[in-house]
Short mmCIF file of C-alpha atoms in Angstrom, two decimals:
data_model
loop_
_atom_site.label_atom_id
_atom_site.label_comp_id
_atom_site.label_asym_id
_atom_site.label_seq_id
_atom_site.Cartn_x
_atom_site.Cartn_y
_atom_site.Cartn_z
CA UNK Q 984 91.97 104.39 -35.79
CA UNK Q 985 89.67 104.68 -32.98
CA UNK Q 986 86.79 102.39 -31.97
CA UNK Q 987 83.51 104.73 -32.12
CA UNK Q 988 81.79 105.29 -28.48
CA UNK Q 989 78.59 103.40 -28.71
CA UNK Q 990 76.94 104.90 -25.51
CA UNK Q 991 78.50 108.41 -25.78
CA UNK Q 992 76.74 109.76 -22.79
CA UNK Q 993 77.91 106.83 -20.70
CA UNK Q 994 81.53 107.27 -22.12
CA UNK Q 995 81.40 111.39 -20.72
CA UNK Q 996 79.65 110.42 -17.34
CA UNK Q 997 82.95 107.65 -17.02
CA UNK Q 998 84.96 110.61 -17.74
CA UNK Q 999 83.66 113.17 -15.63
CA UNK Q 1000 83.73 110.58 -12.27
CA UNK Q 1001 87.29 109.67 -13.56
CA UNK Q 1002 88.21 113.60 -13.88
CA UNK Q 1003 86.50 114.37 -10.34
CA UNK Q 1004 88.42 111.89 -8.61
CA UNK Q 1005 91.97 112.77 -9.86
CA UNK Q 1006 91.65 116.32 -8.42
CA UNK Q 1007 92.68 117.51 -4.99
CA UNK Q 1008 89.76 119.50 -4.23
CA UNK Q 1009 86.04 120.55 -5.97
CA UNK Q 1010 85.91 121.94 -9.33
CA UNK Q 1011 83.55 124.32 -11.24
CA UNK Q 1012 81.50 122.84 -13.65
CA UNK Q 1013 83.48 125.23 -16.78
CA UNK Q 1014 86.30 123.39 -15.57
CA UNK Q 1015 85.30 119.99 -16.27
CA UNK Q 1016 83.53 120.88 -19.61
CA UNK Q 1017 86.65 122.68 -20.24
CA UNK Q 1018 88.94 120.33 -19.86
CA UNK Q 1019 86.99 117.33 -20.61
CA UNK Q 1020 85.93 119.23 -24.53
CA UNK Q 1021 82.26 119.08 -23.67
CA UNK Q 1022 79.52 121.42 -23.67
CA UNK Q 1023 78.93 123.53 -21.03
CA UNK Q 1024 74.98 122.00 -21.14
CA UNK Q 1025 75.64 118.37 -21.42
CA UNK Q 1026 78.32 118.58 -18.29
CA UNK Q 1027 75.83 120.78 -16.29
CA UNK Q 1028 73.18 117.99 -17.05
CA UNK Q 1029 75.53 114.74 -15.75
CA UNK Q 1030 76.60 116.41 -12.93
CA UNK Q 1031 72.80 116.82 -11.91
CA UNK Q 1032 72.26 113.25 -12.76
CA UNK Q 1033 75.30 112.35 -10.75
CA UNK Q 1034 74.21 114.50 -7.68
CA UNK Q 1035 71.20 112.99 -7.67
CA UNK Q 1036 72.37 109.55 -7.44
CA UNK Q 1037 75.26 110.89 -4.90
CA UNK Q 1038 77.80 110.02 -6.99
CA UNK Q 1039 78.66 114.04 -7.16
CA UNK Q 1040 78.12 116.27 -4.23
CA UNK Q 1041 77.21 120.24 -5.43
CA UNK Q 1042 78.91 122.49 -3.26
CA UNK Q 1043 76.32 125.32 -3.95
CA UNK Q 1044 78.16 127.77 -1.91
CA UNK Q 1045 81.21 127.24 -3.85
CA UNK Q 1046 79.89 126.65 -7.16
CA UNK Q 1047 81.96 123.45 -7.65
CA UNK Q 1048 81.44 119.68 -7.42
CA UNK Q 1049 83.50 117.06 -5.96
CA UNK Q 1050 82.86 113.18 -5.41
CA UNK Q 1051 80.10 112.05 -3.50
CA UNK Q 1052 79.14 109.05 -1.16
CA UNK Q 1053 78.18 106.99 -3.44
CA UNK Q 1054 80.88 107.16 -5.52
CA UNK Q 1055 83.94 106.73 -2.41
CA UNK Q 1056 81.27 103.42 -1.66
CA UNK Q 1057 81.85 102.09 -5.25
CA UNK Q 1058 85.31 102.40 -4.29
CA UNK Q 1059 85.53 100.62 -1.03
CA UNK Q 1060 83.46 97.86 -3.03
CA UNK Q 1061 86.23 97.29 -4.62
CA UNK Q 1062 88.57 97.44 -1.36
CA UNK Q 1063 86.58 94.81 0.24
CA UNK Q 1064 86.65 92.22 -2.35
CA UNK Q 1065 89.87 89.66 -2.25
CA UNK Q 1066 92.16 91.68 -4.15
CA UNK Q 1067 93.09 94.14 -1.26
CA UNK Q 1068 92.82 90.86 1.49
CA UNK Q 1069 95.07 88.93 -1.05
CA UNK Q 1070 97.82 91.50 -0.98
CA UNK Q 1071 97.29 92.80 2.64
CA UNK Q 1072 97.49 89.40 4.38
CA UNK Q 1073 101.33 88.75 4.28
CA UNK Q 1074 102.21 92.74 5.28
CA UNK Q 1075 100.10 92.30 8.33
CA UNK Q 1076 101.13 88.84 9.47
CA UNK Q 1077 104.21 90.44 9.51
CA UNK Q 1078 103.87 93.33 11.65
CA UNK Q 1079 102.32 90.50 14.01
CA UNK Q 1080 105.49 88.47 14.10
CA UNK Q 1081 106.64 92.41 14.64
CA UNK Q 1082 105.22 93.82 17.15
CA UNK Q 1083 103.28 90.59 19.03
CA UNK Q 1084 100.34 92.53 18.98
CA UNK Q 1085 96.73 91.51 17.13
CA UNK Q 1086 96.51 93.62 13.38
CA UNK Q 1087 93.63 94.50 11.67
CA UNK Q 1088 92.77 95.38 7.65
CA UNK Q 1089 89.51 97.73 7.78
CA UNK Q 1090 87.76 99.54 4.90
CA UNK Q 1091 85.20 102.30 5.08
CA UNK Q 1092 81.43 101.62 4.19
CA UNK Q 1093 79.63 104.81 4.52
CA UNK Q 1094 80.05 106.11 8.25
CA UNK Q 1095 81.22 102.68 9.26
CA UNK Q 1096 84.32 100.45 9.04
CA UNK Q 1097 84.08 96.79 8.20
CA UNK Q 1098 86.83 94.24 8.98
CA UNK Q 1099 88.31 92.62 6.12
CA UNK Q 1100 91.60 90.96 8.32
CA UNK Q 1101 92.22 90.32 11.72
CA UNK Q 1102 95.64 88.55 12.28
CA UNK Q 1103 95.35 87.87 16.19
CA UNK Q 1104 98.91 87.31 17.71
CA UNK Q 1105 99.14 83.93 19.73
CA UNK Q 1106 98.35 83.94 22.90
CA UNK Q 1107 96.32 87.04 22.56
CA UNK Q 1108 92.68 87.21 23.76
CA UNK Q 1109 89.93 87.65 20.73
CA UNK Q 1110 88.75 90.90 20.05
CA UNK Q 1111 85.43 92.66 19.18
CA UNK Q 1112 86.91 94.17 15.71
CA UNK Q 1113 86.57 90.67 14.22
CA UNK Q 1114 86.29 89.65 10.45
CA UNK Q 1115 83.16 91.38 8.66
CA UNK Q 1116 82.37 93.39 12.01
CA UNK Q 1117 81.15 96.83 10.97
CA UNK Q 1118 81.02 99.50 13.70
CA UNK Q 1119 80.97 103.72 13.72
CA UNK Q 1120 84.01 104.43 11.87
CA UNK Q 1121 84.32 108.17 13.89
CA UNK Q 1122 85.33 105.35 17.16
CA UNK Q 1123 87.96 103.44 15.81
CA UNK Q 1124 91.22 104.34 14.93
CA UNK Q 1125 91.43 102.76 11.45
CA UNK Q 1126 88.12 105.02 10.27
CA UNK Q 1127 89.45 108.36 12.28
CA UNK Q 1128 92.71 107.42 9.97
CA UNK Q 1129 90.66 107.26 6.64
CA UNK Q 1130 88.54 109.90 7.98
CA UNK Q 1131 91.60 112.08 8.23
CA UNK Q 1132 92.52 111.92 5.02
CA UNK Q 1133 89.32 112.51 3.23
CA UNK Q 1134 88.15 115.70 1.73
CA UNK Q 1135 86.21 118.31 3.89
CA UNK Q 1136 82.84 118.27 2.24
CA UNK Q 1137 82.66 114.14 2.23
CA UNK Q 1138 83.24 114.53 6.03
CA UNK Q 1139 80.25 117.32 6.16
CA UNK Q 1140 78.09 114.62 3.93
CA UNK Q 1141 78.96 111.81 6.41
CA UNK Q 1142 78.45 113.82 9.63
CA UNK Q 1143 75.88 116.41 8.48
CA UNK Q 1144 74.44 116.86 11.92
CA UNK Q 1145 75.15 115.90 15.69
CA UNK Q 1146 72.46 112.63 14.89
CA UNK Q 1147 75.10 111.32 13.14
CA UNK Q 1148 77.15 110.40 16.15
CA UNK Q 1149 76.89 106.91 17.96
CA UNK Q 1150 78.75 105.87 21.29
CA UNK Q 1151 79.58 102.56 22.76
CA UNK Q 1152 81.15 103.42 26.07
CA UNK Q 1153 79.61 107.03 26.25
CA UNK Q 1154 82.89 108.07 24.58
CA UNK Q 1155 83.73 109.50 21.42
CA UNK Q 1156 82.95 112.78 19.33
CA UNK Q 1157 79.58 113.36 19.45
CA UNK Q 1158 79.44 116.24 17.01
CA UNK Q 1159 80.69 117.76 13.95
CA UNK Q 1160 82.94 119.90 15.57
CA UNK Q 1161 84.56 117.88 17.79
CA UNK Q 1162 84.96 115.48 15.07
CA UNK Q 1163 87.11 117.91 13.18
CA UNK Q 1164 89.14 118.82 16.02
CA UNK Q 1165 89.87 114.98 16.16
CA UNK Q 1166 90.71 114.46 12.87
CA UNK Q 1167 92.98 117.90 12.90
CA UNK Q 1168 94.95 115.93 15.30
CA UNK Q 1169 95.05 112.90 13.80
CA UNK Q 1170 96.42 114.66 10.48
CA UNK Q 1171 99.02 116.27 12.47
CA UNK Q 1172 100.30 113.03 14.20
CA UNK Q 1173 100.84 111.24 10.92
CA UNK Q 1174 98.19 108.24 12.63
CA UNK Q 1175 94.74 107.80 15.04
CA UNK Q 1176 95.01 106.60 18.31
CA UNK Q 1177 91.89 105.16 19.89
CA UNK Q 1178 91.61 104.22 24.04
CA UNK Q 1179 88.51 102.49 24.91
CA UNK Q 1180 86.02 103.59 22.83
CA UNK Q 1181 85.14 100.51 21.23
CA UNK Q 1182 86.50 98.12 23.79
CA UNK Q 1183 87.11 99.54 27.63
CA UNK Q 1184 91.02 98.17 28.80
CA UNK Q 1185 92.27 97.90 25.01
CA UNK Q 1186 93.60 101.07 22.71
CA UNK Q 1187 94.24 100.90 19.01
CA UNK Q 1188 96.99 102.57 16.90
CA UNK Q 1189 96.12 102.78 12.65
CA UNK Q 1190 97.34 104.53 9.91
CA UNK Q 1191 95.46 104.78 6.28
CA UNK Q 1192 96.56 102.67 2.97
CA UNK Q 1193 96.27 105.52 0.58
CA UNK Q 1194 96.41 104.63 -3.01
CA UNK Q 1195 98.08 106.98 -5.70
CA UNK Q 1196 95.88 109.90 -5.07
CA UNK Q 1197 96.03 110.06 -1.84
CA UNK Q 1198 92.99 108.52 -1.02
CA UNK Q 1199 92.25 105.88 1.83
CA UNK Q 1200 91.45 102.78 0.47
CA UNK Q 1201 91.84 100.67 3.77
CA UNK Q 1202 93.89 101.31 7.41
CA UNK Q 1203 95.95 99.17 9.32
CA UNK Q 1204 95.71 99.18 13.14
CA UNK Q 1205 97.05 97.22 15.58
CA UNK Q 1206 95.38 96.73 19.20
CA UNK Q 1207 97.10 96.66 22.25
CA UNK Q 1208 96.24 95.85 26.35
CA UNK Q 1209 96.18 99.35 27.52
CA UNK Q 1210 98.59 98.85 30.57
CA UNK Q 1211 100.62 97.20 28.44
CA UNK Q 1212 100.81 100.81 25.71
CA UNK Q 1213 103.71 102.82 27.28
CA UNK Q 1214 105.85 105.44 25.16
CA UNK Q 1215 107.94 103.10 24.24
CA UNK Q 1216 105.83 100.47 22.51
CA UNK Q 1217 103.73 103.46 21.39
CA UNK Q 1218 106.75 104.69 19.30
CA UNK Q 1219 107.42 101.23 18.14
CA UNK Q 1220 103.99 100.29 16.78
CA UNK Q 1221 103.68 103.65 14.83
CA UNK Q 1222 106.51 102.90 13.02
CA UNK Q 1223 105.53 99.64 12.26
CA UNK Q 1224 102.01 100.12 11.65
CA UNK Q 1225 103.17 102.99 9.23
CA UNK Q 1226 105.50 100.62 7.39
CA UNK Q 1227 102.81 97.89 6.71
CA UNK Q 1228 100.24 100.66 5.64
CA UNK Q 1229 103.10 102.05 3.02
CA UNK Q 1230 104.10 98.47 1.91
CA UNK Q 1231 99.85 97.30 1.04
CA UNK Q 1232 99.68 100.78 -0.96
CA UNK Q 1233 102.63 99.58 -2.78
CA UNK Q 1234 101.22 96.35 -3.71
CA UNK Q 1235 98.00 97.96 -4.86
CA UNK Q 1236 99.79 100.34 -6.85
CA UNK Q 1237 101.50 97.97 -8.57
CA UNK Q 1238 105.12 98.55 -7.01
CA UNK Q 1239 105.33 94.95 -5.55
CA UNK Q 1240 109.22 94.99 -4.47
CA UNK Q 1241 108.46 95.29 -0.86
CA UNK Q 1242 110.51 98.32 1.52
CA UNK Q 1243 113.32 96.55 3.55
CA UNK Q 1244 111.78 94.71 6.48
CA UNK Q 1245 108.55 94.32 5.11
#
């Protein structure tokens, strides 16, 4: 028999931020009350509480909702506590011993992208992208990778407006648009590439850890001497960097028998 809900309106908002996340795009409201069983009135009522907390966004336009900020930061919260650094670590000490090239774990916060891991290969020089370092996620590769596999209309709520954009070498999208053409690119490559934006003479090569929906839940880049990135090595860490992003989201997911050679 089952337990009664004691906080029934807490029990539907769990269910409609539980719903809203396993979809691949925005839904009407009908649809969630729909499939959810509840009245049309209570789910139109949440999903105004929710928006105005951010933890919906109301595509007007559309008439449909879909996650907001605050809800993909609840998320990350989770990312950036020791669960995700306890099963990272070993993956990316091992596309070190790899590649011989310092790796970094990063999660999104908002519009920026905080360090969780840096594994620093010896006898490399130390890096700005250090442990707990947050900087403008639409620089680096390991946010353009998240970035790139994020919905639209969290992109539009990140980046509303050309303010948004920051530089640190005078480089760098510096508007909506030209964000999208970025990340259009970086979908199409399968990973983000990143040449002295954050750090002139160094470029960066990530790929995001998505979890079973698809969503980013942390990237893995490695950084490289930029005379040293030829084709060759190119080709060689975005294999490898793509390996040790596929074998974390296996550990998350549960699947811990790692993929030969990681």
């Amino acid at each position: 028999m089952p337990r009664p809900v004691k906080v029934p309106a807490a029990h539907q908002v769990l269910a409609i931020l539980s719903h809203l996340g396993r979809q691949a795009g925005p839904v009407p409201a009908a649809t969630v009350a729909r499939e959810l069983g509840l009245p049309r009135s209570t789910t139109y009522q949440l999903l105004a509480t929710l928006a105005e907390s951010g933890f919906v966004v109301h595509l007007a336009d559309e008439r449909r909702y879909s996650l907001g900020v605050a809800a993909y930061e609840l998320a990350t919260g989770y990312a950036r506590q020791a669960p995700l650094q306890r099963v990272a670590r070993v993956p990316l000490a091992r596309l070190v011993d790899r590649t011989g090239h310092t790796a970094h774990l990063a999660v999104m916060h908002g519009h920026e992208v905080i360090y969780l891991i840096e594994e620093r290969a010896p006898g490399r020089p130390p890096l700005v992208t250090d442990v707990g370092v947050r900087l403008p996620a639409h620089l680096t590769a390991s946010g353009r990778a998240m970035l790139a596999a994020l919905p639209a209309a969290q992109i539009r709520a990140l980046y509303p407006h050309p303010d948004a954009f920051v530089t640190r070498h005078e480089a760098g999208p510096r508007s909506p648009s030209a964000l999208r053409k970025l990340l259009v690119e970086t979908r199409r490559r399968g990973h983000a590439v990143e040449v002295g934006e954050v750090t002139p003479g160094f470029a960066s090569i990530a790929v995001a850890v998505l979890d079973h929906t698809r969503h980013p839940v942390a990237s893995v880049a490695v950084t490289v001497p930029r005379p040293e990135l030829g084709p060759d090595l190119r080709d060689v860490l975005v294999v490898e960097v793509g390996r040790t992003a596929r074998a974390i989201a296996a550990r998350i997911s549960g699947h811990t028998r790692p993929a030969p050679g990681t």
